[in-house]
mmCIF file of C-alpha atoms in Angstrom:
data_model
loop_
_atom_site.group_PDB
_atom_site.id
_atom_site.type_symbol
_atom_site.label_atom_id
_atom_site.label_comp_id
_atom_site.label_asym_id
_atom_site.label_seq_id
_atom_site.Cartn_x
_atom_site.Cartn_y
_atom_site.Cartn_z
ATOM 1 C CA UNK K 1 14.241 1.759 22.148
ATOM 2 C CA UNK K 2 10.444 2.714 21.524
ATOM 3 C CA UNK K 3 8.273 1.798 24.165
ATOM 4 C CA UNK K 4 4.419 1.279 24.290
ATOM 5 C CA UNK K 5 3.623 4.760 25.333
ATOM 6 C CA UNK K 6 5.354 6.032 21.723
ATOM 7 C CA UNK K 7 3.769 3.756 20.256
ATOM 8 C CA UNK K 8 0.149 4.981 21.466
ATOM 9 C CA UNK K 9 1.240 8.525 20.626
ATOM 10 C CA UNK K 10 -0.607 10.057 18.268
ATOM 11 C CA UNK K 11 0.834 9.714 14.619
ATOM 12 C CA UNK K 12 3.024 12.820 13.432
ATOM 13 C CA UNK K 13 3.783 13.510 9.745
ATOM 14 C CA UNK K 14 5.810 16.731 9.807
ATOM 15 C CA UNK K 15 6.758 19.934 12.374
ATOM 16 C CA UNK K 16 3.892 22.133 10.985
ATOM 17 C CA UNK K 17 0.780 22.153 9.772
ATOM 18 C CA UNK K 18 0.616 21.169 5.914
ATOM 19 C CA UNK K 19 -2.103 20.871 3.024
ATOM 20 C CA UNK K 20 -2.633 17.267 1.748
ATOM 21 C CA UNK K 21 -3.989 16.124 -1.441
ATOM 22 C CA UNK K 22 -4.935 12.242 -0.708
ATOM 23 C CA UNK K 23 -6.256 10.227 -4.162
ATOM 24 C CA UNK K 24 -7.938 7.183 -2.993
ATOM 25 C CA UNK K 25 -8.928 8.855 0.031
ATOM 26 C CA UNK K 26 -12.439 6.843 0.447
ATOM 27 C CA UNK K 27 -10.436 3.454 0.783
ATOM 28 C CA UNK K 28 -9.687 1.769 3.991
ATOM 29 C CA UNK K 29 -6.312 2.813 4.077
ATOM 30 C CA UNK K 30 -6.411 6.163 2.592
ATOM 31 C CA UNK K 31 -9.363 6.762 5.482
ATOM 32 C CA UNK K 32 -7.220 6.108 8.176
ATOM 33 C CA UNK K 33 -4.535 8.326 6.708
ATOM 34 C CA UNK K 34 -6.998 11.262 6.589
ATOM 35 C CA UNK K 35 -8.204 10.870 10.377
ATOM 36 C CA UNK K 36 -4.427 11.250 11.361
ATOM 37 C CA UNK K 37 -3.695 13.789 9.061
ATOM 38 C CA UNK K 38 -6.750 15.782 10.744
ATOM 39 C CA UNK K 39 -5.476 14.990 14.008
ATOM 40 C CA UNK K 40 -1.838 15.932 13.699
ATOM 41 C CA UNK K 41 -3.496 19.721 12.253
ATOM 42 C CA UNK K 42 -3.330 18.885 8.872
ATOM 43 C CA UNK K 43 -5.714 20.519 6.081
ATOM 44 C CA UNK K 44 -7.029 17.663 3.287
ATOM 45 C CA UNK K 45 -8.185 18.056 -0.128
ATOM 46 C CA UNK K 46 -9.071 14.326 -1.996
ATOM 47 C CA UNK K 47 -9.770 13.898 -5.219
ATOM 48 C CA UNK K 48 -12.330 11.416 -5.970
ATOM 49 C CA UNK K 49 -14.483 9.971 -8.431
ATOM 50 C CA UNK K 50 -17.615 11.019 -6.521
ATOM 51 C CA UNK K 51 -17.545 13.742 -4.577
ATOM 52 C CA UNK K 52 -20.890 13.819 -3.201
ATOM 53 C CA UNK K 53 -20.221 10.488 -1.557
ATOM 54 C CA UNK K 54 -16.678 11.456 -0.437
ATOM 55 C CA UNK K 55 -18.359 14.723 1.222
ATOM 56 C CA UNK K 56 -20.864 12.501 3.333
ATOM 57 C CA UNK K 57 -18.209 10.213 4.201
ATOM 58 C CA UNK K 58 -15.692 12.956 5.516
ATOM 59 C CA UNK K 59 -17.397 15.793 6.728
ATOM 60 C CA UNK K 60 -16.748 19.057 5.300
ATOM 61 C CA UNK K 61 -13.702 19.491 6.572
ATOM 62 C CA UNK K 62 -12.346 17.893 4.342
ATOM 63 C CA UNK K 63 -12.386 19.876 0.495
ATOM 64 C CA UNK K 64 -13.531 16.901 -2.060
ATOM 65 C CA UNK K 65 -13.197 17.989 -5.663
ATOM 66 C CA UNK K 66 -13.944 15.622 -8.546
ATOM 67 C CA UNK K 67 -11.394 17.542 -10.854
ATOM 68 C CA UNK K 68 -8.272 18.563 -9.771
ATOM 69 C CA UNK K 69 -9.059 22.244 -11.341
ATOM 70 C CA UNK K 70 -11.666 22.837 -8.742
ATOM 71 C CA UNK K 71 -8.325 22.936 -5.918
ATOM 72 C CA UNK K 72 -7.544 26.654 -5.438
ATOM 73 C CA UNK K 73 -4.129 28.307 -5.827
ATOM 74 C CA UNK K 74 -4.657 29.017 -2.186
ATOM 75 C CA UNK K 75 -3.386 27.476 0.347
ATOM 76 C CA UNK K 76 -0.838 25.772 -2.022
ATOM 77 C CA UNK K 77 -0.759 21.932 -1.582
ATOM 78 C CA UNK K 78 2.153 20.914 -0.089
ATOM 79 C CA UNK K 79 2.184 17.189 -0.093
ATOM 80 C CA UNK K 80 0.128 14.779 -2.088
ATOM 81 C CA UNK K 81 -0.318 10.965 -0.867
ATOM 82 C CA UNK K 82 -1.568 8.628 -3.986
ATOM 83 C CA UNK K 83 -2.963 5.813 -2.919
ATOM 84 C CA UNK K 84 -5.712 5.407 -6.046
ATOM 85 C CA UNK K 85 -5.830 2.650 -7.993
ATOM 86 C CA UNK K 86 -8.391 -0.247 -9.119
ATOM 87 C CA UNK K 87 -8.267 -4.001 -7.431
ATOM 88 C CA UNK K 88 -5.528 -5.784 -8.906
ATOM 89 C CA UNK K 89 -7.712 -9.342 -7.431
ATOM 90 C CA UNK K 90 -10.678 -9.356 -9.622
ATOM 91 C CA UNK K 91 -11.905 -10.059 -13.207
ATOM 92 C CA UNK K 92 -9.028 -11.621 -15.283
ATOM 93 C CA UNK K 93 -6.445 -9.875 -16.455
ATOM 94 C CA UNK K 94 -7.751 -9.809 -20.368
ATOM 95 C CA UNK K 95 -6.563 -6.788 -22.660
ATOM 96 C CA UNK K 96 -9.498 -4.612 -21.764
ATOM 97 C CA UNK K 97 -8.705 -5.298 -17.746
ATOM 98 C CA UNK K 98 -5.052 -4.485 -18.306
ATOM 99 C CA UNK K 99 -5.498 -1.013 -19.703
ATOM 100 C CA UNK K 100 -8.655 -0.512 -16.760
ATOM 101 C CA UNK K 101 -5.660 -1.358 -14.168
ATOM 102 C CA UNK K 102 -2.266 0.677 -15.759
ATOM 103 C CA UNK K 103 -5.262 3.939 -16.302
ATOM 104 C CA UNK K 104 -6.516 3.526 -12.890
ATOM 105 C CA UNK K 105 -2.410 3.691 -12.016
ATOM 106 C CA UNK K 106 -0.519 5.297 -14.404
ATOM 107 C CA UNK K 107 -2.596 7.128 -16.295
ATOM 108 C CA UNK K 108 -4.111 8.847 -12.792
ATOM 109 C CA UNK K 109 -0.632 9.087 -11.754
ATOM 110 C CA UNK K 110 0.341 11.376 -15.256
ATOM 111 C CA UNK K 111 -2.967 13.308 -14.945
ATOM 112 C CA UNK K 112 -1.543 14.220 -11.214
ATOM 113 C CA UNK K 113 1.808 15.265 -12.548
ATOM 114 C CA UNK K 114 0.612 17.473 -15.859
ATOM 115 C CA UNK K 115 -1.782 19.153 -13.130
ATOM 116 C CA UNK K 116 1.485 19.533 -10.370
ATOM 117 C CA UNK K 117 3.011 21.380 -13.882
ATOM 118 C CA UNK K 118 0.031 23.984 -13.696
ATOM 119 C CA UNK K 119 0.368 25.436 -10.128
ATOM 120 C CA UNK K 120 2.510 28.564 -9.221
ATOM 121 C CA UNK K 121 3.422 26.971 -6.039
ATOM 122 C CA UNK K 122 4.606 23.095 -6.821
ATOM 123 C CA UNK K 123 4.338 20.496 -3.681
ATOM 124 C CA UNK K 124 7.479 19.482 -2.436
ATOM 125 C CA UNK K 125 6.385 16.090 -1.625
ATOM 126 C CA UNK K 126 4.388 12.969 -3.042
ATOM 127 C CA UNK K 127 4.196 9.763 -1.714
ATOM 128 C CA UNK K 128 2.934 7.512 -4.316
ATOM 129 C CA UNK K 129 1.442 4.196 -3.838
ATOM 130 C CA UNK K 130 3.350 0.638 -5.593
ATOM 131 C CA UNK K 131 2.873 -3.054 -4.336
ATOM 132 C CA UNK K 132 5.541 -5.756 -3.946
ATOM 133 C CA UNK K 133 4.141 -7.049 -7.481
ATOM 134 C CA UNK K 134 7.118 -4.870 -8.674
ATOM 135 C CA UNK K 135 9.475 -7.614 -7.333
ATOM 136 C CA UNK K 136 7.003 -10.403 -9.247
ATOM 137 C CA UNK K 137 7.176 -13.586 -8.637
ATOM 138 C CA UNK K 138 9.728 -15.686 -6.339
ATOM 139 C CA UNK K 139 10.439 -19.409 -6.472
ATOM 140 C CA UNK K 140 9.658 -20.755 -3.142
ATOM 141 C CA UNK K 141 12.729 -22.344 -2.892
ATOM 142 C CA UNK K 142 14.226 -18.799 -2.826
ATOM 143 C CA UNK K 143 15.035 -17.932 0.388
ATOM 144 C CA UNK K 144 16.637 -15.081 -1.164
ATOM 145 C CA UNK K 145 15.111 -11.644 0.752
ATOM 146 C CA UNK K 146 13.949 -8.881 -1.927
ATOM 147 C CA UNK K 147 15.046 -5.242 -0.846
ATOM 148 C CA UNK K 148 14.268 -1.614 -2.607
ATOM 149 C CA UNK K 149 17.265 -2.580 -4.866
ATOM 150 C CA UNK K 150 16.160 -6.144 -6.366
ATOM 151 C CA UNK K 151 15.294 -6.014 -9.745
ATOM 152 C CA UNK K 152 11.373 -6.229 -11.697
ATOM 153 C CA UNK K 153 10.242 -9.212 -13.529
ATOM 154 C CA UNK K 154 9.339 -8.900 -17.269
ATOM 155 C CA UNK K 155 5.490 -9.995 -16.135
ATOM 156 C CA UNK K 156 2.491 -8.032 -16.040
ATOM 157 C CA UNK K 157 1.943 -7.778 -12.214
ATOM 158 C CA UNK K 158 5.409 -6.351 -12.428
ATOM 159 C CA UNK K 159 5.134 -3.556 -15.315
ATOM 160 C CA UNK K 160 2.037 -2.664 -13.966
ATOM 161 C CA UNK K 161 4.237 -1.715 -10.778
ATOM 162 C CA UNK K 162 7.286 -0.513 -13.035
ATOM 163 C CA UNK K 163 4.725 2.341 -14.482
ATOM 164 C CA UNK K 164 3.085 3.515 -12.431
ATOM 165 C CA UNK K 165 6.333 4.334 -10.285
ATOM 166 C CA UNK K 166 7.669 5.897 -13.735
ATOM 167 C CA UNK K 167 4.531 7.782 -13.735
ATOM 168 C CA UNK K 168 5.239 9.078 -10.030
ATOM 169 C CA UNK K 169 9.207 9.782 -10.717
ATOM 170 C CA UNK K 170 8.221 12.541 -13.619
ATOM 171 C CA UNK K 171 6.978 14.622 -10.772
ATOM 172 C CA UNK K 172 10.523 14.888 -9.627
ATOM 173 C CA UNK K 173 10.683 17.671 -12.864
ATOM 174 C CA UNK K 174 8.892 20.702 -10.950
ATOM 175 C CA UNK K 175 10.999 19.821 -7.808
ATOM 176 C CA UNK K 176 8.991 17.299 -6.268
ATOM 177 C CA UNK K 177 10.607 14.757 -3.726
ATOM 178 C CA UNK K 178 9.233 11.366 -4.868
ATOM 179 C CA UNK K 179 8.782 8.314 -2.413
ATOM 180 C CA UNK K 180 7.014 5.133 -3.772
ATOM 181 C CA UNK K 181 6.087 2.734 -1.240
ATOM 182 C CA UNK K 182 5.907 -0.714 -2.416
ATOM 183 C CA UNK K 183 3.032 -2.600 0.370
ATOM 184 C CA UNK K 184 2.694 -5.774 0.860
ATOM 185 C CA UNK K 185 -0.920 -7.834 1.801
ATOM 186 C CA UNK K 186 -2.037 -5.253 4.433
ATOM 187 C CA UNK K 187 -3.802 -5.472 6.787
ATOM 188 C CA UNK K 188 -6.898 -3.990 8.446
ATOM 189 C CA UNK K 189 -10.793 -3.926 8.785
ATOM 190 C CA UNK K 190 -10.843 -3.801 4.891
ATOM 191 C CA UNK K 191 -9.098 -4.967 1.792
ATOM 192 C CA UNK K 192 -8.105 -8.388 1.635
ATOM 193 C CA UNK K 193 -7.784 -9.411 4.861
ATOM 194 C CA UNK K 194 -11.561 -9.926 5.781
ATOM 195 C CA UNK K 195 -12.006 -12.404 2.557
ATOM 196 C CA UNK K 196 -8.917 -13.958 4.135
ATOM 197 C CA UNK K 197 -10.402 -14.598 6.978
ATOM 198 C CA UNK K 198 -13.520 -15.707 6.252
ATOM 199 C CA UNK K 199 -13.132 -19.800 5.296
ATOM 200 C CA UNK K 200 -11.172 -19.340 8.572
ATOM 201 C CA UNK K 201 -13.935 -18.498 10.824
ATOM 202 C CA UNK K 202 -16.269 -21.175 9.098
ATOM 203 C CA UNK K 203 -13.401 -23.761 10.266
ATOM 204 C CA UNK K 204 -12.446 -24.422 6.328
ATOM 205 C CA UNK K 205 -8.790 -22.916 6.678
ATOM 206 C CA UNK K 206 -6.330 -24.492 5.463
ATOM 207 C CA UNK K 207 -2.750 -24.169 3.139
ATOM 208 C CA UNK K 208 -3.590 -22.318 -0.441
ATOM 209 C CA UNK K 209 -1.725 -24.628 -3.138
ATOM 210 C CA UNK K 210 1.503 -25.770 -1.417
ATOM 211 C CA UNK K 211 1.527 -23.308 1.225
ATOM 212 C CA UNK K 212 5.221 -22.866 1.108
ATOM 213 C CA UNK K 213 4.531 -19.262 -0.745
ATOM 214 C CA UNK K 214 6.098 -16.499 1.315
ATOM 215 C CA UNK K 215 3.385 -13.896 2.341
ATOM 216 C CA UNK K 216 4.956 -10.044 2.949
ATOM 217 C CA UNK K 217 2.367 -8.164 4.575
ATOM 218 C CA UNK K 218 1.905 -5.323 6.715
ATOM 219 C CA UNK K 219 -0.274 -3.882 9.180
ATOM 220 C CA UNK K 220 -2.320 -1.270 8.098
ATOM 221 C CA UNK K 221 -1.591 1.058 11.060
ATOM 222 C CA UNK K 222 2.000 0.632 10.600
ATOM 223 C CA UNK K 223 1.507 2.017 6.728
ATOM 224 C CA UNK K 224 -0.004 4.605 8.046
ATOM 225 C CA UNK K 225 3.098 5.307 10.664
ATOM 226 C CA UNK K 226 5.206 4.260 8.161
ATOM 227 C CA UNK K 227 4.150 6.905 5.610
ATOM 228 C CA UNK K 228 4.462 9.457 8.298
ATOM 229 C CA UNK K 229 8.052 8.089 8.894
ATOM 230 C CA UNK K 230 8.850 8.806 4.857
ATOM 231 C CA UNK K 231 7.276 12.348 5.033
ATOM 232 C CA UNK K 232 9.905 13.272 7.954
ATOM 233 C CA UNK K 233 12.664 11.191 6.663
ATOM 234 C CA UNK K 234 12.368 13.419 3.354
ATOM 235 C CA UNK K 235 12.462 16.664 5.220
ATOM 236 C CA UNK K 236 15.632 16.801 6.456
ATOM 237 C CA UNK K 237 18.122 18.455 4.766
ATOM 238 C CA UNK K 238 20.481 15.861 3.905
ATOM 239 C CA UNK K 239 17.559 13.444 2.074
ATOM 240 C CA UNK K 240 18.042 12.444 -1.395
ATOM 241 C CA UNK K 241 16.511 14.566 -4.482
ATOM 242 C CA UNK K 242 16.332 11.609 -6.389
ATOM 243 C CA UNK K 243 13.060 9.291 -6.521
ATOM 244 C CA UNK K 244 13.354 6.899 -3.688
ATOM 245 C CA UNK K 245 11.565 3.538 -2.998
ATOM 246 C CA UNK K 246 10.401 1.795 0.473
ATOM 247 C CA UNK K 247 9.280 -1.830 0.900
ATOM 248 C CA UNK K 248 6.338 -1.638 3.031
ATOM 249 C CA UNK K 249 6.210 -4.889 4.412
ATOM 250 C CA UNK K 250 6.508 -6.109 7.998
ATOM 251 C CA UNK K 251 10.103 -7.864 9.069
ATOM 252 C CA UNK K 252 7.946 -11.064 10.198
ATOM 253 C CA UNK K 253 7.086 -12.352 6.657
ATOM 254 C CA UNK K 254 6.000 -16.556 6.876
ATOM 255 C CA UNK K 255 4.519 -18.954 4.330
ATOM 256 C CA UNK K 256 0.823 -19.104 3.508
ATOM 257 C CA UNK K 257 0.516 -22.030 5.600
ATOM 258 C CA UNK K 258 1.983 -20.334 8.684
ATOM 259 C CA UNK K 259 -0.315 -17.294 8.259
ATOM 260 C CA UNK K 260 -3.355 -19.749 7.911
ATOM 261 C CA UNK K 261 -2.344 -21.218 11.243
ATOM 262 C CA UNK K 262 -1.276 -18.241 13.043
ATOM 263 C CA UNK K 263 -4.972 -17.005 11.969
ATOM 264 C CA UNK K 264 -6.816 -20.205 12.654
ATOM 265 C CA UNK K 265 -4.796 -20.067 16.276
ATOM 266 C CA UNK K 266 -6.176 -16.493 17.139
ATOM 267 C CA UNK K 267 -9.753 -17.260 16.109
ATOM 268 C CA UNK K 268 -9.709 -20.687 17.876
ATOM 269 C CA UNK K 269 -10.528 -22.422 14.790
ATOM 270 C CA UNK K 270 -8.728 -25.547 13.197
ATOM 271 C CA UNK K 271 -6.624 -25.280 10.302
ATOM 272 C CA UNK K 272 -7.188 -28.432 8.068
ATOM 273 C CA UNK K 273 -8.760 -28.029 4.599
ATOM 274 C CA UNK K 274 -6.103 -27.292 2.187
ATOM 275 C CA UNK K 275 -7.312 -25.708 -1.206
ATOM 276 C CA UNK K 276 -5.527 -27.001 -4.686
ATOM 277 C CA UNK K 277 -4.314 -24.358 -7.045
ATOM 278 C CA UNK K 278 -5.992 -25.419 -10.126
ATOM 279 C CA UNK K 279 -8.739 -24.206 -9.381
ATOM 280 C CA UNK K 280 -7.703 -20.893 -8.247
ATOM 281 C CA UNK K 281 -5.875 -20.374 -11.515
ATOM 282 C CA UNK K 282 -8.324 -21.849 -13.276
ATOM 283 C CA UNK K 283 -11.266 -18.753 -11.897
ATOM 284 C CA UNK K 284 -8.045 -16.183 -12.112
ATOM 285 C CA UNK K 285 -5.645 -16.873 -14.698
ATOM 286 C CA UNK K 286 -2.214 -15.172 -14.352
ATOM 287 C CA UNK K 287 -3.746 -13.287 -11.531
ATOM 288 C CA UNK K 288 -3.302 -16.349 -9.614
ATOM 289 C CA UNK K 289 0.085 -15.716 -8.671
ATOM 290 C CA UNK K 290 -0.512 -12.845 -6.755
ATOM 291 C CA UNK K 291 -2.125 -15.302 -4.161
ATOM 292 C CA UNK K 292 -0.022 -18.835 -5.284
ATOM 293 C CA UNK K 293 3.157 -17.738 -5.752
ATOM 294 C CA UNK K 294 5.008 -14.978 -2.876
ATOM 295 C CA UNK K 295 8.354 -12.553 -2.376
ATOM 296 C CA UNK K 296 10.284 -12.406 0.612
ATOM 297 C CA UNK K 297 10.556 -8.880 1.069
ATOM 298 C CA UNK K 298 12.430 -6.873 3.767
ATOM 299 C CA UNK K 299 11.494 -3.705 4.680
ATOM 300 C CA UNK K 300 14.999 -2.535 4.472
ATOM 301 C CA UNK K 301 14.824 1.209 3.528
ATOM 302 C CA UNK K 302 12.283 1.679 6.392
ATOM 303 C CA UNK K 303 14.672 -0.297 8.909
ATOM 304 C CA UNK K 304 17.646 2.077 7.660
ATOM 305 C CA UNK K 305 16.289 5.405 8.252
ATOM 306 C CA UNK K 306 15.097 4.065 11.980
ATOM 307 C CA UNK K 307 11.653 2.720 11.588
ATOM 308 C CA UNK K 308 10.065 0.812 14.327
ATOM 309 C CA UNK K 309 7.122 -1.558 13.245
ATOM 310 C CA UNK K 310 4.222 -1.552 15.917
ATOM 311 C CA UNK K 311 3.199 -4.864 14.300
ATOM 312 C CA UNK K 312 6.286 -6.709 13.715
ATOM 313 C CA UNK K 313 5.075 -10.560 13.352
ATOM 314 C CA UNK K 314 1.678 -12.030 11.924
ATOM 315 C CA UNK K 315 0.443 -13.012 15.794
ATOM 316 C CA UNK K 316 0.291 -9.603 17.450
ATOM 317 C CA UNK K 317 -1.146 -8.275 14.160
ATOM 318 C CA UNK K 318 -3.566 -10.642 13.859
ATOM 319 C CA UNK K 319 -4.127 -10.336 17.791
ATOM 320 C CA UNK K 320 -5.074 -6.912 17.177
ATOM 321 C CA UNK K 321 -7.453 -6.929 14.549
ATOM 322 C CA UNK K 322 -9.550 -9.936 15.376
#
């Protein structure tokens, strides 16, 4: 049993001190992963699109390098976290934003591996970022729970998912262990959840559609414990070579509705103004089901190697970030 003192233990990710490579290091979650790298005496390199502003950001102790070339031989990198990748929830999904969103996934992810094939001294771990899209979309009349081993949808939200965790496997080649964690909504001071929020705190909340839609999300500080979690899980001696895939999602999963309420309940706000989804897939197109449509997904592979969510249920998450 894991009491509140563990819990406020500072995160560790392995029994030494190791050199990181973080892509999409500047993001809200891939900032929080850096401070607790630093703090458990970790070393981190991120590679970023702009390097100046990375450098201002972090500090220099922490190497920023716009190409991965500029990374010396020494100290070797021994795990990379990729968390890159454009915002799905944007401009439609047209021909020209498809290819921007598999580059900014896959093809980053490829570029990553060819450049693992160039160094003496391969990593031995990557954790590679994925989203619940890879499940696609769910019937809400499913009650059906999706784990690790439920299949992808032929649907773009889904391929995009499917490739970029091919992408990610090829590292397993030079000798890499390969962990793809599939999250769910997270969330923090950042991403979606503020945008969530905000008809909420005007008093406009309300159901999205029919509400019934499932919503999987997670807390951002439990991704953060949770990738720490993966890193230790696939150092002992008795983890699987083979790629392996965790569901990053909380166990308390609810409909839309629910979260609304459970929202408009911590900000002491009503909950009353439902939105339709025409319109909503009228501005987004098929993008629209990643907000109309949900997947009950189960954390399973987390639960199974003896992971204990901080932020089990939407009220104590939601408790602690507002």
């Amino acid at each position: 049993m894991i009491s509140s003192s563990d819990f406020a233990a500072p995160v560790r990710f392995g029994t030494g001190p190791a050199h990181v490579l973080v892509t999409g290091g500047t993001g809200f979650i891939g900032r929080l992963l850096i401070e607790a790298l630093q703090a458990d005496g970790h070393s981190v390199s991120v590679w970023t699109r702009d390097a100046t502003a990375a450098t201002q950001l972090f500090g220099t102790g922490v190497r920023c390098v716009r190409r991965l070339e500029e990374i010396p031989p020494a100290p070797a990198v021994d795990v990379i976290v990729n968390l890159a990748g454009a915002p799905v929830i944007g401009p439609r999904w047209t021909t020209h934003r498809r290819a921007e969103l598999l580059a900014s996934r896959e093809g980053l992810t490829q570029k990553l591996v060819a450049w693992i094939g160039t160094r003496a001294v391969k990593p031995w771990l990557m954790l590679s970022g994925s989203a619940i899209g890879y499940y696609g979309v769910q019937s809400q009349d499913d009650t059906a729970e999706l784990t690790e081993s439920s299949p992808p949808q032929n649907i773009f939200m889904s391929l995009l998912c499917q490739r970029w965790e091919a992408a990610a496997h090829t590292a397993a080649r030079h000798g890499v262990r390969v962990a793809c964690l599939r999250f769910g909504l997270v969330l923090g001071h950042g991403g979606a959840l503020p945008k969530l929020l905000a008809p909420i705190r005007l008093g406009a909340g309300g159901r999205l559609g029919t509400g019934r839609q499932c919503t999987s999300w997670i807390h951002v500080h439990d991704i953060v414990r949770g990738m720490a979690h993966v890193w230790r899980v696939a150092a002992q001696p008795d983890a699987p070579l083979a790629p392996q895939a965790y569901n990053f999602t909380a166990p308390g999963h609810l409909s839309q509705e629910a979260f609304a309420r459970t929202a408009a309940q911590v900000l002491h706000r009503p909950c009353w103004l439902p939105t339709p989804a025409w319109p909503v897939r009228l501005a987004l197109g098929e993008q629209a089901d990643v907000l109309l449509e949900g997947q009950r997904v189960v954390p399973a592979n987390l639960g199974r190697t003896g992971f204990r969510f901080r932020f089990p249920d939407a009220l104590s998450a939601l408790q602690d970030l507002c």
